[in-house]
Amino acid sequence: METILTTLVGAVALGIAGQIIADRFQLPAILPLLLLGIFCGPFGLALVHPEALGDSLEALIHLGVAIILFEGGLSLDPQRLAKVGAPVRNLLTIGVAVTAVVSALIAHEVVGLPWTTAALFGAIVTVTGPTVIVPLLRHLIAPKEVKTVLLSEGLIVDPIGAVLAYFVLQWIGRAGIPLKDLGGELLELTVTGIVVGFVAGALAKGILRTRLVAGELRNLSILALLMVCYLVSENEAHQSGILAAMVMGFTISAAELPDLVSVRAFKGQLTTLIISVLFILLAAQLDLTAVLELGWGGLVAVVLLIAVVRPLAVALSIWPSHFDWRGRAVIALTAPRGIVAAAVASLGARQMM
């Protein structure tokens, strides 16, 4: 019990400290959070012990990612999204396919990973993530349309990448399963997430419009509804919960509601706390010795992801008719991975042990 309490309190304290440092020095929050987590984890000062949480850590990651994507869905502007629909659509289809395939090839040929592990790596790195995109956009000087493309891609690609990783894990764990069965599972997962998320969003709009719930409880009611939405969707189709959470957020965002500003503010603060805690806990599990064992191959793979894979995916997805070369260059050079990628990688590692 003492270790669990120390870990939870330490994760919260270190997470908020990391956010304060990032704000003070105008840094992306992921940098101090990552360093603090590694430095204070079992392979550092041993102040934080994520393994003490057991299976509760996995449940915490799942719920945390759902809340993060819900808050991201609230941030989507349907009108702006409609103006840049083609580039975003291409990034979510052509871009995802190019990133997954080429990244898996690099992981296999350069790092020497088996094809199964390389495929999982390719699926995970298809995501970018609002948790790192949003702070960067605050300091990025670029047209609103370019920022909208980056934000929209980061929000929508997260559940896509998570689902891809889930299906690769199913392919690894259930060797020989027919592609038709996997396709059926994908269809069930997608439909379930969209339907449950839309219904939950409609209920949330009812709460905000009718004022059946008092003002001080309204935000907490939306949070409770989000958790129920995630649980119901997960019970109906495994891994559909994060999609349902994002759809619920987007459904609320698409409506003109009087209290949406307060809901966004509350969820923004909650998301900051969850991101901080999860980053500390996940970074604490990182064994730098294992990272160093990858050698030069790991470093070369990272460079290729930045300098080859992303620019190639953007070049094939966003054409000169969409943006000029400056806009395309900004998008091609902006693809950081956030908490969803880290969380999915952690869950994947746990299932492959």
Tab-separated table of C-alpha atoms in Angstrom:
chain	number	residue	atom	x	y	z
A	1	MET	CA	0.000	0.000	0.000
A	2	GLU	CA	2.810	2.406	0.870
A	3	THR	CA	4.479	1.808	-2.514
A	4	ILE	CA	1.202	2.328	-4.385
A	5	LEU	CA	0.461	5.577	-2.534
A	6	THR	CA	4.012	6.818	-3.086
A	7	THR	CA	3.763	6.003	-6.788
A	8	LEU	CA	0.408	7.737	-7.291
A	9	VAL	CA	1.317	10.837	-5.270
A	10	GLY	CA	4.748	10.974	-6.889
A	11	ALA	CA	3.253	10.707	-10.400
A	12	VAL	CA	0.845	13.585	-9.717
A	13	ALA	CA	3.501	15.799	-8.096
A	14	LEU	CA	6.128	15.127	-10.751
A	15	GLY	CA	3.574	15.516	-13.550
A	16	ILE	CA	2.456	18.949	-12.374
A	17	ALA	CA	6.089	19.935	-11.776
A	18	GLY	CA	6.851	18.943	-15.367
A	19	GLN	CA	3.967	21.068	-16.646
A	20	ILE	CA	5.169	24.063	-14.614
A	21	ILE	CA	8.714	23.678	-15.972
A	22	ALA	CA	7.379	23.412	-19.532
A	23	ASP	CA	5.240	26.518	-19.095
A	24	ARG	CA	8.048	28.490	-17.436
A	25	PHE	CA	10.619	27.778	-20.132
A	26	GLN	CA	8.174	27.547	-23.091
A	27	LEU	CA	8.982	23.889	-23.773
A	28	PRO	CA	6.774	21.053	-25.055
A	29	ALA	CA	5.489	19.395	-21.866
A	30	ILE	CA	6.505	15.950	-23.105
A	31	LEU	CA	10.202	16.813	-22.649
A	32	PRO	CA	10.289	17.532	-18.878
A	33	LEU	CA	7.658	14.836	-18.220
A	34	LEU	CA	9.749	12.236	-20.038
A	35	LEU	CA	12.956	13.218	-18.257
A	36	LEU	CA	11.331	13.350	-14.802
A	37	GLY	CA	9.647	9.979	-15.342
A	38	ILE	CA	12.882	8.266	-16.403
A	39	PHE	CA	14.947	9.967	-13.680
A	40	CYS	CA	12.514	9.084	-10.870
A	41	GLY	CA	11.506	5.623	-12.096
A	42	PRO	CA	12.804	2.181	-11.077
A	43	PHE	CA	15.821	2.585	-13.363
A	44	GLY	CA	16.666	5.972	-11.792
A	45	LEU	CA	16.030	7.168	-8.244
A	46	ALA	CA	13.278	4.552	-7.769
A	47	LEU	CA	10.781	7.065	-6.374
A	48	VAL	CA	7.982	5.877	-8.675
A	49	HIS	CA	7.133	2.190	-9.172
A	50	PRO	CA	4.483	1.715	-11.908
A	51	GLU	CA	4.683	-2.092	-11.580
A	52	ALA	CA	3.185	-1.755	-8.088
A	53	LEU	CA	-0.126	-0.746	-9.655
A	54	GLY	CA	-0.447	-4.112	-11.440
A	55	ASP	CA	-3.443	-4.420	-13.767
A	56	SER	CA	-4.808	-1.124	-12.425
A	57	LEU	CA	-2.191	0.685	-14.503
A	58	GLU	CA	-3.627	-0.786	-17.716
A	59	ALA	CA	-7.155	0.288	-16.702
A	60	LEU	CA	-5.831	3.761	-15.861
A	61	ILE	CA	-4.177	4.007	-19.285
A	62	HIS	CA	-7.381	2.978	-21.077
A	63	LEU	CA	-9.562	5.498	-19.223
A	64	GLY	CA	-6.936	8.217	-19.516
A	65	VAL	CA	-6.657	7.829	-23.285
A	66	ALA	CA	-10.469	7.906	-23.590
A	67	ILE	CA	-10.677	11.201	-21.667
A	68	ILE	CA	-7.828	12.697	-23.712
A	69	LEU	CA	-9.506	11.822	-27.011
A	70	PHE	CA	-12.874	13.069	-25.760
A	71	GLU	CA	-11.296	16.432	-24.967
A	72	GLY	CA	-9.682	16.340	-28.393
A	73	GLY	CA	-13.052	15.709	-30.040
A	74	LEU	CA	-14.401	18.772	-28.228
A	75	SER	CA	-11.583	20.812	-29.791
A	76	LEU	CA	-12.501	19.889	-33.373
A	77	ASP	CA	-14.190	22.717	-35.261
A	78	PRO	CA	-16.603	21.185	-37.817
A	79	GLN	CA	-16.595	24.326	-39.990
A	80	ARG	CA	-12.819	24.524	-40.237
A	81	LEU	CA	-12.620	20.761	-40.739
A	82	ALA	CA	-14.971	21.021	-43.725
A	83	LYS	CA	-12.641	23.558	-45.376
A	84	VAL	CA	-9.617	21.236	-45.190
A	85	GLY	CA	-11.483	17.961	-45.617
A	86	ALA	CA	-9.462	16.565	-48.549
A	87	PRO	CA	-5.969	16.928	-46.989
A	88	VAL	CA	-7.134	15.458	-43.677
A	89	ARG	CA	-8.947	12.598	-45.424
A	90	ASN	CA	-5.838	11.783	-47.451
A	91	LEU	CA	-3.579	11.899	-44.395
A	92	LEU	CA	-5.929	9.502	-42.588
A	93	THR	CA	-5.942	7.028	-45.493
A	94	ILE	CA	-2.940	7.356	-47.804
A	95	GLY	CA	-0.765	8.868	-45.076
A	96	VAL	CA	-1.578	6.170	-42.540
A	97	ALA	CA	-0.969	3.370	-45.059
A	98	VAL	CA	2.378	4.822	-46.197
A	99	THR	CA	3.535	5.449	-42.627
A	100	ALA	CA	2.566	1.976	-41.411
A	101	VAL	CA	4.117	0.060	-44.325
A	102	VAL	CA	7.357	2.054	-44.692
A	103	SER	CA	7.907	2.238	-40.908
A	104	ALA	CA	7.467	-1.532	-40.593
A	105	LEU	CA	9.945	-2.047	-43.433
A	106	ILE	CA	12.487	0.229	-41.704
A	107	ALA	CA	12.014	-1.532	-38.364
A	108	HIS	CA	12.620	-4.902	-40.011
A	109	GLU	CA	15.498	-4.000	-42.315
A	110	VAL	CA	17.334	-1.389	-40.220
A	111	VAL	CA	16.678	-2.430	-36.614
A	112	GLY	CA	16.309	-6.146	-37.345
A	113	LEU	CA	12.934	-6.657	-35.686
A	114	PRO	CA	10.843	-9.699	-36.662
A	115	TRP	CA	8.084	-8.931	-39.146
A	116	THR	CA	5.396	-9.326	-36.481
A	117	THR	CA	7.013	-6.814	-34.121
A	118	ALA	CA	7.885	-4.536	-37.050
A	119	ALA	CA	4.226	-4.527	-38.138
A	120	LEU	CA	3.152	-3.551	-34.623
A	121	PHE	CA	5.734	-0.753	-34.624
A	122	GLY	CA	4.419	0.483	-37.978
A	123	ALA	CA	0.852	0.576	-36.638
A	124	ILE	CA	1.829	2.455	-33.470
A	125	VAL	CA	3.829	5.204	-35.212
A	126	THR	CA	0.935	6.094	-37.531
A	127	VAL	CA	-0.414	8.344	-34.750
A	128	THR	CA	0.735	11.890	-34.014
A	129	GLY	CA	-1.371	13.073	-31.106
A	130	PRO	CA	-3.132	16.214	-29.817
A	131	THR	CA	-1.231	16.090	-26.519
A	132	VAL	CA	1.947	17.237	-28.277
A	133	ILE	CA	0.463	18.902	-31.361
A	134	VAL	CA	-1.628	21.435	-29.402
A	135	PRO	CA	1.291	22.876	-27.355
A	136	LEU	CA	3.376	23.139	-30.537
A	137	LEU	CA	0.570	24.920	-32.389
A	138	ARG	CA	0.469	27.605	-29.685
A	139	HIS	CA	3.982	28.671	-30.702
A	140	LEU	CA	3.797	27.796	-34.403
A	141	ILE	CA	3.474	30.643	-36.904
A	142	ALA	CA	1.389	29.150	-39.711
A	143	PRO	CA	-1.969	29.724	-41.477
A	144	LYS	CA	-5.080	28.581	-39.608
A	145	GLU	CA	-5.787	25.988	-42.305
A	146	VAL	CA	-2.408	24.340	-41.748
A	147	LYS	CA	-2.957	24.277	-37.982
A	148	THR	CA	-6.434	22.814	-38.508
A	149	VAL	CA	-5.005	20.002	-40.657
A	150	LEU	CA	-2.386	19.152	-38.016
A	151	LEU	CA	-4.879	19.249	-35.134
A	152	SER	CA	-7.567	17.299	-37.003
A	153	GLU	CA	-5.089	14.646	-38.110
A	154	GLY	CA	-3.699	14.312	-34.581
A	155	LEU	CA	-7.151	13.855	-33.069
A	156	ILE	CA	-8.669	11.468	-35.606
A	157	VAL	CA	-5.587	9.352	-36.318
A	158	ASP	CA	-5.155	8.392	-32.645
A	159	PRO	CA	-8.073	5.920	-32.541
A	160	ILE	CA	-7.133	4.718	-36.041
A	161	GLY	CA	-3.581	3.910	-34.912
A	162	ALA	CA	-4.824	2.298	-31.716
A	163	VAL	CA	-7.224	0.089	-33.682
A	164	LEU	CA	-4.485	-0.848	-36.173
A	165	ALA	CA	-2.212	-1.830	-33.291
A	166	TYR	CA	-5.027	-3.887	-31.776
A	167	PHE	CA	-5.540	-5.814	-35.014
A	168	VAL	CA	-1.823	-6.450	-35.422
A	169	LEU	CA	-1.780	-7.814	-31.858
A	170	GLN	CA	-4.746	-10.031	-32.731
A	171	TRP	CA	-2.888	-11.197	-35.837
A	172	ILE	CA	0.180	-12.004	-33.726
A	173	GLY	CA	-1.726	-13.717	-30.942
A	174	ARG	CA	-4.143	-15.616	-33.185
A	175	ALA	CA	-1.934	-16.790	-36.014
A	176	GLY	CA	-3.921	-18.176	-38.915
A	177	ILE	CA	-7.123	-16.206	-38.305
A	178	PRO	CA	-8.814	-15.488	-41.677
A	179	LEU	CA	-8.675	-11.896	-42.905
A	180	LYS	CA	-12.454	-12.025	-43.353
A	181	ASP	CA	-12.901	-12.543	-39.614
A	182	LEU	CA	-10.535	-9.661	-38.820
A	183	GLY	CA	-12.450	-7.477	-41.266
A	184	GLY	CA	-15.713	-8.381	-39.548
A	185	GLU	CA	-14.238	-7.442	-36.177
A	186	LEU	CA	-13.036	-4.119	-37.579
A	187	LEU	CA	-16.489	-3.320	-38.945
A	188	GLU	CA	-18.144	-4.242	-35.636
A	189	LEU	CA	-15.629	-2.148	-33.701
A	190	THR	CA	-16.102	0.904	-35.920
A	191	VAL	CA	-19.904	0.781	-35.962
A	192	THR	CA	-20.091	0.220	-32.206
A	193	GLY	CA	-17.770	3.115	-31.416
A	194	ILE	CA	-19.612	5.527	-33.712
A	195	VAL	CA	-23.119	4.551	-32.539
A	196	VAL	CA	-22.352	4.477	-28.811
A	197	GLY	CA	-20.355	7.703	-29.035
A	198	PHE	CA	-23.133	9.487	-30.933
A	199	VAL	CA	-25.809	8.349	-28.466
A	200	ALA	CA	-23.679	9.424	-25.493
A	201	GLY	CA	-23.019	12.774	-27.187
A	202	ALA	CA	-26.747	13.277	-27.731
A	203	LEU	CA	-27.413	12.553	-24.049
A	204	ALA	CA	-24.670	14.998	-23.065
A	205	LYS	CA	-26.243	17.688	-25.258
A	206	GLY	CA	-29.545	17.054	-23.503
A	207	ILE	CA	-27.900	17.575	-20.111
A	208	LEU	CA	-26.328	20.844	-21.224
A	209	ARG	CA	-29.396	22.201	-23.021
A	210	THR	CA	-32.157	21.350	-20.545
A	211	ARG	CA	-30.181	22.290	-17.403
A	212	LEU	CA	-31.602	19.275	-15.566
A	213	VAL	CA	-28.323	19.149	-13.673
A	214	ALA	CA	-27.096	22.041	-11.520
A	215	GLY	CA	-24.174	24.067	-12.847
A	216	GLU	CA	-21.585	22.782	-10.373
A	217	LEU	CA	-22.461	19.169	-11.235
A	218	ARG	CA	-22.848	19.563	-14.993
A	219	ASN	CA	-19.215	19.009	-15.903
A	220	LEU	CA	-18.940	16.017	-13.569
A	221	SER	CA	-22.091	14.546	-15.103
A	222	ILE	CA	-20.515	14.764	-18.567
A	223	LEU	CA	-17.383	13.070	-17.201
A	224	ALA	CA	-19.446	10.251	-15.676
A	225	LEU	CA	-21.374	9.837	-18.937
A	226	LEU	CA	-18.087	9.651	-20.848
A	227	MET	CA	-16.829	6.831	-18.619
A	228	VAL	CA	-20.113	4.941	-19.022
A	229	CYS	CA	-19.911	5.493	-22.793
A	230	TYR	CA	-16.394	4.056	-22.851
A	231	LEU	CA	-17.348	1.043	-20.722
A	232	VAL	CA	-20.479	0.197	-22.727
A	233	SER	CA	-18.601	0.472	-26.024
A	234	GLU	CA	-15.730	-1.678	-24.749
A	235	ASN	CA	-18.136	-4.354	-23.525
A	236	GLU	CA	-19.835	-4.457	-26.908
A	237	ALA	CA	-16.628	-4.453	-28.995
A	238	HIS	CA	-13.150	-4.504	-27.517
A	239	GLN	CA	-11.004	-1.444	-28.399
A	240	SER	CA	-14.012	0.556	-29.617
A	241	GLY	CA	-14.114	2.691	-26.447
A	242	ILE	CA	-11.550	5.261	-27.555
A	243	LEU	CA	-13.400	5.776	-30.849
A	244	ALA	CA	-16.671	6.202	-28.938
A	245	ALA	CA	-15.031	8.786	-26.662
A	246	MET	CA	-13.807	10.857	-29.603
A	247	VAL	CA	-17.167	10.632	-31.405
A	248	MET	CA	-18.941	11.724	-28.212
A	249	GLY	CA	-16.685	14.774	-27.932
A	250	PHE	CA	-17.120	15.696	-31.599
A	251	THR	CA	-20.910	15.286	-31.362
A	252	ILE	CA	-21.004	17.802	-28.506
A	253	SER	CA	-18.621	20.157	-30.305
A	254	ALA	CA	-20.799	20.183	-33.431
A	255	ALA	CA	-23.751	21.579	-31.450
A	256	GLU	CA	-24.144	25.206	-30.385
A	257	LEU	CA	-24.378	24.809	-26.619
A	258	PRO	CA	-24.356	27.588	-24.015
A	259	ASP	CA	-22.062	25.851	-21.510
A	260	LEU	CA	-19.550	24.373	-23.929
A	261	VAL	CA	-16.839	26.822	-22.881
A	262	SER	CA	-16.966	25.667	-19.253
A	263	VAL	CA	-17.032	22.007	-20.311
A	264	ARG	CA	-13.946	22.518	-22.492
A	265	ALA	CA	-12.143	24.352	-19.690
A	266	PHE	CA	-12.896	21.599	-17.166
A	267	LYS	CA	-11.945	18.802	-19.536
A	268	GLY	CA	-8.798	20.691	-20.538
A	269	GLN	CA	-7.610	20.836	-16.922
A	270	LEU	CA	-8.517	17.193	-16.365
A	271	THR	CA	-6.706	16.172	-19.545
A	272	THR	CA	-3.578	18.058	-18.480
A	273	LEU	CA	-3.573	16.164	-15.175
A	274	ILE	CA	-4.117	12.784	-16.851
A	275	ILE	CA	-1.445	13.414	-19.485
A	276	SER	CA	1.021	14.423	-16.781
A	277	VAL	CA	0.394	11.373	-14.615
A	278	LEU	CA	0.398	8.878	-17.506
A	279	PHE	CA	3.576	10.293	-19.001
A	280	ILE	CA	5.375	9.976	-15.649
A	281	LEU	CA	4.157	6.395	-15.127
A	282	LEU	CA	4.957	5.275	-18.677
A	283	ALA	CA	8.332	7.025	-18.812
A	284	ALA	CA	9.249	5.448	-15.472
A	285	GLN	CA	8.988	2.028	-17.112
A	286	LEU	CA	11.532	2.933	-19.789
A	287	ASP	CA	14.780	0.986	-19.465
A	288	LEU	CA	17.497	3.107	-21.069
A	289	THR	CA	19.780	0.069	-21.214
A	290	ALA	CA	17.314	-1.687	-23.517
A	291	VAL	CA	17.092	1.460	-25.654
A	292	LEU	CA	20.889	1.644	-25.966
A	293	GLU	CA	20.960	-2.016	-27.000
A	294	LEU	CA	19.194	-1.023	-30.227
A	295	GLY	CA	22.452	0.664	-31.209
A	296	TRP	CA	22.858	2.807	-34.290
A	297	GLY	CA	19.995	0.985	-35.987
A	298	GLY	CA	17.482	2.534	-33.595
A	299	LEU	CA	18.866	6.027	-34.164
A	300	VAL	CA	18.859	5.582	-37.942
A	301	ALA	CA	15.249	4.361	-37.799
A	302	VAL	CA	14.199	7.502	-35.890
A	303	VAL	CA	15.978	9.752	-38.410
A	304	LEU	CA	14.300	7.940	-41.306
A	305	LEU	CA	10.889	8.352	-39.661
A	306	ILE	CA	11.434	12.107	-39.453
A	307	ALA	CA	13.280	12.756	-42.707
A	308	VAL	CA	11.745	10.167	-45.060
A	309	VAL	CA	8.531	8.551	-43.838
A	310	ARG	CA	6.611	11.663	-42.777
A	311	PRO	CA	7.607	13.817	-45.790
A	312	LEU	CA	6.717	10.928	-48.126
A	313	ALA	CA	3.313	10.423	-46.488
A	314	VAL	CA	2.552	14.156	-46.693
A	315	ALA	CA	3.777	14.438	-50.300
A	316	LEU	CA	1.423	11.653	-51.398
A	317	SER	CA	-1.500	12.967	-49.310
A	318	ILE	CA	-1.389	16.761	-49.688
A	319	TRP	CA	-1.081	18.104	-53.216
A	320	PRO	CA	0.045	21.540	-54.454
A	321	SER	CA	-3.615	22.397	-55.117
A	322	HIS	CA	-4.314	22.061	-51.364
A	323	PHE	CA	-1.430	24.130	-49.919
A	324	ASP	CA	1.673	25.881	-51.181
A	325	TRP	CA	5.097	24.356	-50.542
A	326	ARG	CA	5.496	26.218	-47.232
A	327	GLY	CA	2.288	24.783	-45.798
A	328	ARG	CA	3.176	21.287	-46.945
A	329	ALA	CA	6.678	21.653	-45.503
A	330	VAL	CA	5.291	22.653	-42.092
A	331	ILE	CA	2.955	19.651	-42.061
A	332	ALA	CA	5.741	17.322	-43.242
A	333	LEU	CA	8.029	18.459	-40.420
A	334	THR	CA	5.367	18.256	-37.682
A	335	ALA	CA	4.534	14.753	-36.541
A	336	PRO	CA	5.430	14.259	-32.863
A	337	ARG	CA	4.161	11.190	-31.051
A	338	GLY	CA	2.185	11.730	-27.843
A	339	ILE	CA	0.597	9.896	-24.955
A	340	VAL	CA	-1.621	7.666	-27.119
A	341	ALA	CA	1.395	6.244	-28.953
A	342	ALA	CA	3.185	5.695	-25.632
A	343	ALA	CA	0.101	4.121	-24.066
A	344	VAL	CA	-0.584	1.786	-26.994
A	345	ALA	CA	3.091	0.775	-27.079
A	346	SER	CA	2.986	0.030	-23.347
A	347	LEU	CA	-0.181	-2.042	-23.667
A	348	GLY	CA	1.266	-3.871	-26.664
A	349	ALA	CA	4.458	-4.673	-24.761
A	350	ARG	CA	2.417	-6.044	-21.851
A	351	GLN	CA	0.405	-8.332	-24.133
A	352	MET	CA	3.517	-9.631	-25.940
A	353	MET	CA	5.370	-10.556	-22.733
